[in-house]
Amino acid sequence: MLACGTRILGVKEYNCDKPECPHVRYVTNSCGSRACPSCGKKATDLWIATQLNRLPDCDWVHLVFTLPDTLWPVFESNRWLLNDVCRLAVENLLYAARKRGQEPGIFCAIHTYGRRLNWHPHVHVSVTCGCLNKHGQWKKLSFLKDAMRSRWMWNMRQRLLKAWSEGLAMPESLSHITTESQWRSLVLKAGGKYWHVYMSKKTAGGRNTARYLGRYLKKPPIAASRLAHYNGGASLSFRYLDHKTGETATETLTQRELVARLKQHIPEKFFKMVRYFGFLANRVCGEKLPQVYRALNSS
């Protein structure tokens, strides 16, 4: 990734078909990493272009499911648990919808980074504010934030308690946790008020939603626009929004520190950062999406 766009990754040579033409063009190869500010941006733009022609033209609501910071290191040492973070966030929404006999379309994106590139696992979820009923009609759908938060905290705690018997690796910061009873105490006492479910304002229409999803769901850990100019010195600065002050702040790190922070957010091979559920799930979207389009056109 650090060699993206340089000769280290190789160079393609392009020549004119005409033998008498002297023009030659050299193009350096890109890295293709999802964490790369350049390649990640290109991948996001392509993804948005695809979604513009795919997303139902309806209202969407966007949510963020968070965890207490005392538990963050557990997910860094046991990345397989990130699958459960995504699954339980989505099941929370599906549970509320299915009680009414409905199934919405859902996007889910797992993020492991905060604004300072620190380890901060959380889940972004976007869900349609409506779905098909059994008669093929489009019906409005809403969610209760407090109920979702309580269910999220309960289900996630139960999953973490079960993880102890599944070979849970304890991070260095929690090395004092050596027994199941200590683990149980930590999980059940871990900041109840920090099990947040943030719910944003609705976005109207598929085009606005696709741009929102691209901006918040499918993006690299840090955009190139946040990086200050690098002049070859031993350090590099980047900008971030400080939530405590509400103002833009600057942090300066050594090259090694910045690479170390960025490295921890590179997903494992084949790990799906963005996932689809409900009528957007890959196994049913071919059948369900045309029905959704027709229902929205007739409503």
mmCIF file of C-alpha atoms in Angstrom:
data_model
loop_
_atom_site.group_PDB
_atom_site.id
_atom_site.type_symbol
_atom_site.label_atom_id
_atom_site.label_comp_id
_atom_site.label_asym_id
_atom_site.label_seq_id
_atom_site.Cartn_x
_atom_site.Cartn_y
_atom_site.Cartn_z
ATOM 1 C CA MET A 1 0.000 0.000 0.000
ATOM 2 C CA LEU A 2 2.862 2.390 0.818
ATOM 3 C CA ALA A 3 4.245 1.725 -2.651
ATOM 4 C CA CYS A 4 0.930 2.428 -4.413
ATOM 5 C CA GLY A 5 1.453 4.294 -7.673
ATOM 6 C CA THR A 6 5.227 3.837 -7.650
ATOM 7 C CA ARG A 7 7.561 1.755 -9.788
ATOM 8 C CA ILE A 8 8.010 -0.686 -6.907
ATOM 9 C CA LEU A 9 4.705 -2.331 -7.869
ATOM 10 C CA GLY A 10 5.623 -2.426 -11.524
ATOM 11 C CA VAL A 11 4.978 -0.298 -14.579
ATOM 12 C CA LYS A 12 2.837 -0.854 -17.663
ATOM 13 C CA GLU A 13 4.147 0.399 -20.986
ATOM 14 C CA TYR A 14 1.684 1.533 -23.654
ATOM 15 C CA ASN A 15 2.788 1.973 -27.278
ATOM 16 C CA CYS A 16 0.933 3.153 -30.347
ATOM 17 C CA ASP A 17 -0.093 0.463 -32.851
ATOM 18 C CA LYS A 18 1.576 2.421 -35.615
ATOM 19 C CA PRO A 19 5.281 1.551 -35.901
ATOM 20 C CA GLU A 20 6.169 5.090 -36.970
ATOM 21 C CA CYS A 21 4.573 6.656 -33.841
ATOM 22 C CA PRO A 22 7.254 7.451 -31.215
ATOM 23 C CA HIS A 23 4.879 8.079 -28.316
ATOM 24 C CA VAL A 24 5.176 5.802 -25.279
ATOM 25 C CA ARG A 25 3.217 6.073 -22.044
ATOM 26 C CA TYR A 26 4.188 4.513 -18.710
ATOM 27 C CA VAL A 27 1.587 3.852 -15.997
ATOM 28 C CA THR A 28 2.571 2.687 -12.515
ATOM 29 C CA ASN A 29 0.494 -0.036 -10.861
ATOM 30 C CA SER A 30 -1.791 0.620 -7.905
ATOM 31 C CA CYS A 31 -1.963 -1.569 -4.794
ATOM 32 C CA GLY A 32 -5.715 -2.264 -4.818
ATOM 33 C CA SER A 33 -5.889 -2.236 -1.008
ATOM 34 C CA ARG A 34 -9.211 -1.294 0.592
ATOM 35 C CA ALA A 35 -7.293 0.684 3.218
ATOM 36 C CA CYS A 36 -5.407 2.769 0.643
ATOM 37 C CA PRO A 37 -6.639 6.402 0.496
ATOM 38 C CA SER A 38 -6.323 6.347 -3.302
ATOM 39 C CA CYS A 39 -7.508 2.843 -4.218
ATOM 40 C CA GLY A 40 -10.127 2.839 -1.461
ATOM 41 C CA LYS A 41 -11.576 6.093 -2.826
ATOM 42 C CA LYS A 42 -11.781 4.648 -6.337
ATOM 43 C CA ALA A 43 -13.465 1.491 -5.036
ATOM 44 C CA THR A 44 -15.984 3.622 -3.142
ATOM 45 C CA ASP A 45 -16.811 5.672 -6.249
ATOM 46 C CA LEU A 46 -17.402 2.505 -8.280
ATOM 47 C CA TRP A 47 -19.560 1.060 -5.506
ATOM 48 C CA ILE A 48 -21.690 4.223 -5.354
ATOM 49 C CA ALA A 49 -22.184 4.144 -9.134
ATOM 50 C CA THR A 50 -23.463 0.562 -8.866
ATOM 51 C CA GLN A 51 -25.807 1.342 -5.971
ATOM 52 C CA LEU A 52 -27.336 4.338 -7.770
ATOM 53 C CA ASN A 53 -28.974 1.874 -10.156
ATOM 54 C CA ARG A 54 -29.835 -0.677 -7.478
ATOM 55 C CA LEU A 55 -31.148 0.966 -4.312
ATOM 56 C CA PRO A 56 -34.933 1.302 -3.929
ATOM 57 C CA ASP A 57 -36.078 4.915 -4.222
ATOM 58 C CA CYS A 58 -37.487 5.200 -0.696
ATOM 59 C CA ASP A 59 -36.622 6.708 2.668
ATOM 60 C CA TRP A 60 -33.742 5.183 4.625
ATOM 61 C CA VAL A 61 -32.643 5.543 8.230
ATOM 62 C CA HIS A 62 -29.020 5.153 9.312
ATOM 63 C CA LEU A 63 -27.829 3.803 12.651
ATOM 64 C CA VAL A 64 -24.547 3.215 14.468
ATOM 65 C CA PHE A 65 -24.176 0.469 17.096
ATOM 66 C CA THR A 66 -21.294 1.008 19.532
ATOM 67 C CA LEU A 67 -19.573 -0.861 22.372
ATOM 68 C CA PRO A 68 -18.030 0.257 25.695
ATOM 69 C CA ASP A 69 -14.370 1.194 25.255
ATOM 70 C CA THR A 70 -13.297 -1.301 27.942
ATOM 71 C CA LEU A 71 -14.272 -4.089 25.541
ATOM 72 C CA TRP A 72 -12.639 -2.704 22.383
ATOM 73 C CA PRO A 73 -9.310 -4.543 22.903
ATOM 74 C CA VAL A 74 -11.176 -7.865 23.131
ATOM 75 C CA PHE A 75 -12.313 -7.513 19.523
ATOM 76 C CA GLU A 76 -8.819 -6.584 18.365
ATOM 77 C CA SER A 77 -7.428 -9.796 19.875
ATOM 78 C CA ASN A 78 -10.413 -11.858 18.674
ATOM 79 C CA ARG A 79 -11.341 -10.472 15.268
ATOM 80 C CA TRP A 80 -13.666 -13.384 14.591
ATOM 81 C CA LEU A 81 -16.064 -11.707 17.032
ATOM 82 C CA LEU A 82 -16.520 -8.828 14.567
ATOM 83 C CA ASN A 83 -18.799 -11.132 12.572
ATOM 84 C CA ASP A 84 -21.077 -11.370 15.597
ATOM 85 C CA VAL A 85 -21.073 -7.607 16.108
ATOM 86 C CA CYS A 86 -22.448 -7.204 12.591
ATOM 87 C CA ARG A 87 -24.871 -10.108 12.880
ATOM 88 C CA LEU A 88 -26.376 -9.002 16.189
ATOM 89 C CA ALA A 89 -26.807 -5.395 15.046
ATOM 90 C CA VAL A 90 -28.737 -6.571 11.983
ATOM 91 C CA GLU A 91 -30.752 -9.176 13.899
ATOM 92 C CA ASN A 92 -31.833 -6.356 16.188
ATOM 93 C CA LEU A 93 -33.545 -4.606 13.262
ATOM 94 C CA LEU A 94 -34.884 -7.787 11.681
ATOM 95 C CA TYR A 95 -36.395 -8.857 15.000
ATOM 96 C CA ALA A 96 -38.341 -5.594 15.274
ATOM 97 C CA ALA A 97 -39.526 -5.815 11.657
ATOM 98 C CA ARG A 98 -40.429 -9.504 11.636
ATOM 99 C CA LYS A 99 -42.642 -9.084 14.690
ATOM 100 C CA ARG A 100 -44.865 -7.129 12.295
ATOM 101 C CA GLY A 101 -44.453 -9.652 9.510
ATOM 102 C CA GLN A 102 -42.102 -7.395 7.541
ATOM 103 C CA GLU A 103 -38.564 -7.624 6.196
ATOM 104 C CA PRO A 104 -36.683 -4.478 5.124
ATOM 105 C CA GLY A 105 -33.547 -4.049 3.046
ATOM 106 C CA ILE A 106 -30.380 -3.595 5.086
ATOM 107 C CA PHE A 107 -26.747 -2.586 4.495
ATOM 108 C CA CYS A 108 -24.238 -3.247 7.248
ATOM 109 C CA ALA A 109 -20.626 -2.032 7.415
ATOM 110 C CA ILE A 110 -18.097 -2.982 10.084
ATOM 111 C CA HIS A 111 -15.705 -0.195 11.034
ATOM 112 C CA THR A 112 -12.752 -0.711 13.355
ATOM 113 C CA TYR A 113 -11.337 2.815 13.350
ATOM 114 C CA GLY A 114 -12.045 6.082 15.102
ATOM 115 C CA ARG A 115 -11.269 9.553 13.784
ATOM 116 C CA ARG A 116 -7.716 9.365 15.187
ATOM 117 C CA LEU A 117 -7.154 5.969 13.530
ATOM 118 C CA ASN A 118 -7.421 4.386 16.973
ATOM 119 C CA TRP A 119 -9.024 0.956 17.421
ATOM 120 C CA HIS A 120 -12.763 1.595 17.801
ATOM 121 C CA PRO A 121 -14.993 -1.256 16.570
ATOM 122 C CA HIS A 122 -18.567 -0.280 15.718
ATOM 123 C CA VAL A 123 -21.206 -1.044 13.119
ATOM 124 C CA HIS A 124 -22.951 1.251 10.647
ATOM 125 C CA VAL A 125 -26.356 -0.008 9.520
ATOM 126 C CA SER A 126 -28.703 1.504 6.939
ATOM 127 C CA VAL A 127 -32.250 0.195 6.643
ATOM 128 C CA THR A 128 -35.235 1.000 4.446
ATOM 129 C CA CYS A 129 -38.106 2.801 6.197
ATOM 130 C CA GLY A 130 -40.528 0.378 4.635
ATOM 131 C CA CYS A 131 -40.868 -3.128 3.240
ATOM 132 C CA LEU A 132 -43.177 -5.504 1.414
ATOM 133 C CA ASN A 133 -46.115 -7.074 3.197
ATOM 134 C CA LYS A 134 -47.450 -10.511 2.297
ATOM 135 C CA HIS A 135 -49.678 -8.943 -0.383
ATOM 136 C CA GLY A 136 -46.713 -7.341 -2.161
ATOM 137 C CA GLN A 137 -47.624 -3.835 -0.972
ATOM 138 C CA TRP A 138 -45.102 -1.316 0.349
ATOM 139 C CA LYS A 139 -45.702 -0.490 4.014
ATOM 140 C CA LYS A 140 -43.914 2.068 6.182
ATOM 141 C CA LEU A 141 -41.637 0.831 8.943
ATOM 142 C CA SER A 142 -40.116 2.559 11.967
ATOM 143 C CA PHE A 143 -37.881 1.526 14.862
ATOM 144 C CA LEU A 144 -37.780 2.390 18.572
ATOM 145 C CA LYS A 145 -34.294 3.517 19.553
ATOM 146 C CA ASP A 146 -34.502 2.648 23.267
ATOM 147 C CA ALA A 147 -35.829 -0.853 22.588
ATOM 148 C CA MET A 148 -33.041 -1.484 20.077
ATOM 149 C CA ARG A 149 -30.401 -0.256 22.514
ATOM 150 C CA SER A 150 -31.611 -2.558 25.301
ATOM 151 C CA ARG A 151 -31.770 -5.564 22.991
ATOM 152 C CA TRP A 152 -28.334 -4.727 21.512
ATOM 153 C CA MET A 153 -26.716 -4.581 24.970
ATOM 154 C CA TRP A 154 -28.388 -7.805 26.136
ATOM 155 C CA ASN A 155 -27.592 -9.857 23.014
ATOM 156 C CA MET A 156 -24.000 -8.636 22.766
ATOM 157 C CA ARG A 157 -23.335 -9.372 26.424
ATOM 158 C CA GLN A 158 -24.731 -12.886 26.077
ATOM 159 C CA ARG A 159 -22.524 -13.496 23.033
ATOM 160 C CA LEU A 160 -19.411 -12.292 24.857
ATOM 161 C CA LEU A 161 -20.140 -14.474 27.878
ATOM 162 C CA LYS A 162 -20.425 -17.511 25.616
ATOM 163 C CA ALA A 163 -17.145 -16.599 23.875
ATOM 164 C CA TRP A 164 -15.153 -17.489 27.013
ATOM 165 C CA SER A 165 -15.645 -21.203 26.323
ATOM 166 C CA GLU A 166 -14.672 -20.768 22.657
ATOM 167 C CA GLY A 167 -10.992 -20.023 23.182
ATOM 168 C CA LEU A 168 -11.182 -16.285 23.829
ATOM 169 C CA ALA A 169 -7.755 -14.604 23.695
ATOM 170 C CA MET A 170 -7.362 -11.938 26.369
ATOM 171 C CA PRO A 171 -5.576 -8.723 25.296
ATOM 172 C CA GLU A 172 -2.637 -7.407 27.294
ATOM 173 C CA SER A 173 -4.730 -4.627 28.841
ATOM 174 C CA LEU A 174 -7.057 -7.279 30.301
ATOM 175 C CA SER A 175 -4.422 -9.850 31.243
ATOM 176 C CA HIS A 176 -5.663 -9.745 34.844
ATOM 177 C CA ILE A 177 -8.861 -11.502 33.684
ATOM 178 C CA THR A 178 -7.977 -15.172 34.243
ATOM 179 C CA THR A 179 -11.238 -16.837 35.285
ATOM 180 C CA GLU A 180 -14.709 -17.096 33.796
ATOM 181 C CA SER A 181 -16.241 -15.351 36.807
ATOM 182 C CA GLN A 182 -13.898 -12.376 36.319
ATOM 183 C CA TRP A 183 -14.808 -12.268 32.640
ATOM 184 C CA ARG A 184 -18.508 -12.414 33.453
ATOM 185 C CA SER A 185 -18.142 -9.554 35.921
ATOM 186 C CA LEU A 186 -16.300 -7.413 33.349
ATOM 187 C CA VAL A 187 -18.869 -7.995 30.603
ATOM 188 C CA LEU A 188 -21.911 -7.370 32.799
ATOM 189 C CA LYS A 189 -20.435 -4.229 34.353
ATOM 190 C CA ALA A 190 -18.956 -2.783 31.139
ATOM 191 C CA GLY A 191 -20.376 0.745 30.842
ATOM 192 C CA GLY A 192 -24.097 0.302 30.417
ATOM 193 C CA LYS A 193 -24.534 3.891 29.225
ATOM 194 C CA TYR A 194 -21.882 3.368 26.536
ATOM 195 C CA TRP A 195 -23.893 0.746 24.654
ATOM 196 C CA HIS A 196 -25.136 3.378 22.240
ATOM 197 C CA VAL A 197 -27.434 3.138 19.252
ATOM 198 C CA TYR A 198 -27.221 6.374 17.273
ATOM 199 C CA MET A 199 -30.029 7.046 14.817
ATOM 200 C CA SER A 200 -29.573 9.739 12.168
ATOM 201 C CA LYS A 201 -32.157 11.674 10.219
ATOM 202 C CA LYS A 202 -33.709 9.916 7.261
ATOM 203 C CA THR A 203 -32.322 10.270 3.765
ATOM 204 C CA ALA A 204 -34.863 10.490 0.965
ATOM 205 C CA GLY A 205 -34.434 8.493 -2.228
ATOM 206 C CA GLY A 206 -31.904 6.031 -3.565
ATOM 207 C CA ARG A 207 -29.439 8.591 -4.944
ATOM 208 C CA ASN A 208 -29.026 10.512 -1.676
ATOM 209 C CA THR A 209 -28.767 7.245 0.212
ATOM 210 C CA ALA A 210 -26.095 5.815 -2.103
ATOM 211 C CA ARG A 211 -23.939 8.897 -1.586
ATOM 212 C CA TYR A 212 -24.464 8.717 2.180
ATOM 213 C CA LEU A 213 -23.563 5.036 2.250
ATOM 214 C CA GLY A 214 -20.441 5.649 0.201
ATOM 215 C CA ARG A 215 -19.354 8.482 2.468
ATOM 216 C CA TYR A 216 -19.894 6.691 5.774
ATOM 217 C CA LEU A 217 -20.102 2.973 5.114
ATOM 218 C CA LYS A 218 -17.618 2.076 2.415
ATOM 219 C CA LYS A 219 -14.578 4.254 2.905
ATOM 220 C CA PRO A 220 -10.886 3.739 3.752
ATOM 221 C CA PRO A 221 -9.746 4.463 7.346
ATOM 222 C CA ILE A 222 -8.347 7.869 6.402
ATOM 223 C CA ALA A 223 -8.933 10.069 3.378
ATOM 224 C CA ALA A 224 -5.985 11.622 1.571
ATOM 225 C CA SER A 225 -7.594 15.044 2.119
ATOM 226 C CA ARG A 226 -7.040 14.689 5.881
ATOM 227 C CA LEU A 227 -3.294 14.152 5.503
ATOM 228 C CA ALA A 228 -1.071 17.203 5.778
ATOM 229 C CA HIS A 229 1.649 17.669 3.182
ATOM 230 C CA TYR A 230 4.535 15.267 3.770
ATOM 231 C CA ASN A 231 7.936 16.814 3.098
ATOM 232 C CA GLY A 232 10.078 13.756 3.751
ATOM 233 C CA GLY A 233 10.654 14.348 7.458
ATOM 234 C CA ALA A 234 10.319 11.895 10.300
ATOM 235 C CA SER A 235 6.687 12.733 11.099
ATOM 236 C CA LEU A 236 3.344 13.297 9.416
ATOM 237 C CA SER A 237 0.228 15.144 10.568
ATOM 238 C CA PHE A 238 -3.457 14.545 9.912
ATOM 239 C CA ARG A 239 -6.657 16.359 10.815
ATOM 240 C CA TYR A 240 -9.659 14.959 12.668
ATOM 241 C CA LEU A 241 -12.842 16.225 14.305
ATOM 242 C CA ASP A 242 -12.534 16.337 18.082
ATOM 243 C CA HIS A 243 -15.942 15.293 19.459
ATOM 244 C CA LYS A 244 -15.221 16.876 22.850
ATOM 245 C CA THR A 245 -14.636 20.373 21.449
ATOM 246 C CA GLY A 246 -16.514 20.082 18.153
ATOM 247 C CA GLU A 247 -13.492 21.573 16.392
ATOM 248 C CA THR A 248 -10.908 20.270 13.957
ATOM 249 C CA ALA A 249 -7.694 19.137 15.634
ATOM 250 C CA THR A 250 -4.337 17.989 14.288
ATOM 251 C CA GLU A 251 -2.319 14.993 15.418
ATOM 252 C CA THR A 252 1.316 14.384 14.528
ATOM 253 C CA LEU A 253 2.799 10.889 14.449
ATOM 254 C CA THR A 254 6.056 9.353 13.362
ATOM 255 C CA GLN A 255 5.991 7.343 10.156
ATOM 256 C CA ARG A 256 6.065 4.082 12.103
ATOM 257 C CA GLU A 257 3.259 5.169 14.425
ATOM 258 C CA LEU A 258 1.008 6.143 11.528
ATOM 259 C CA VAL A 259 1.678 2.888 9.683
ATOM 260 C CA ALA A 260 1.022 0.903 12.874
ATOM 261 C CA ARG A 261 -2.331 2.607 13.389
ATOM 262 C CA LEU A 262 -3.343 2.122 9.784
ATOM 263 C CA LYS A 263 -2.184 -1.493 9.687
ATOM 264 C CA GLN A 264 -4.529 -2.605 12.475
ATOM 265 C CA HIS A 265 -7.537 -1.676 10.319
ATOM 266 C CA ILE A 266 -6.573 -3.691 7.242
ATOM 267 C CA PRO A 267 -9.130 -6.536 7.160
ATOM 268 C CA GLU A 268 -8.146 -10.137 6.788
ATOM 269 C CA LYS A 269 -8.320 -11.651 3.329
ATOM 270 C CA PHE A 270 -11.901 -12.459 2.239
ATOM 271 C CA PHE A 271 -13.372 -10.618 5.243
ATOM 272 C CA LYS A 272 -16.531 -8.811 4.102
ATOM 273 C CA MET A 273 -16.659 -5.275 5.466
ATOM 274 C CA VAL A 274 -20.016 -4.482 3.804
ATOM 275 C CA ARG A 275 -22.855 -6.989 4.016
ATOM 276 C CA TYR A 276 -26.444 -7.124 2.796
ATOM 277 C CA PHE A 277 -29.539 -8.473 4.543
ATOM 278 C CA GLY A 278 -33.305 -8.625 4.206
ATOM 279 C CA PHE A 279 -34.520 -8.193 0.634
ATOM 280 C CA LEU A 280 -31.023 -6.954 -0.319
ATOM 281 C CA ALA A 281 -29.381 -10.263 0.677
ATOM 282 C CA ASN A 282 -27.570 -11.821 -2.273
ATOM 283 C CA ARG A 283 -29.593 -15.024 -2.176
ATOM 284 C CA VAL A 284 -32.974 -13.269 -2.571
ATOM 285 C CA CYS A 285 -32.352 -9.828 -4.091
ATOM 286 C CA GLY A 286 -32.770 -11.105 -7.657
ATOM 287 C CA GLU A 287 -36.336 -12.116 -6.818
ATOM 288 C CA LYS A 288 -37.251 -9.479 -4.222
ATOM 289 C CA LEU A 289 -35.866 -6.249 -5.690
ATOM 290 C CA PRO A 290 -38.146 -6.239 -8.800
ATOM 291 C CA GLN A 291 -41.115 -6.719 -6.443
ATOM 292 C CA VAL A 292 -39.925 -3.779 -4.326
ATOM 293 C CA TYR A 293 -39.542 -1.547 -7.398
ATOM 294 C CA ARG A 294 -43.080 -2.374 -8.549
ATOM 295 C CA ALA A 295 -44.564 -1.798 -5.101
ATOM 296 C CA LEU A 296 -42.872 1.598 -4.774
ATOM 297 C CA ASN A 297 -44.049 2.670 -8.235
ATOM 298 C CA SER A 298 -47.659 1.815 -7.397
ATOM 299 C CA SER A 299 -47.692 3.303 -3.886
#
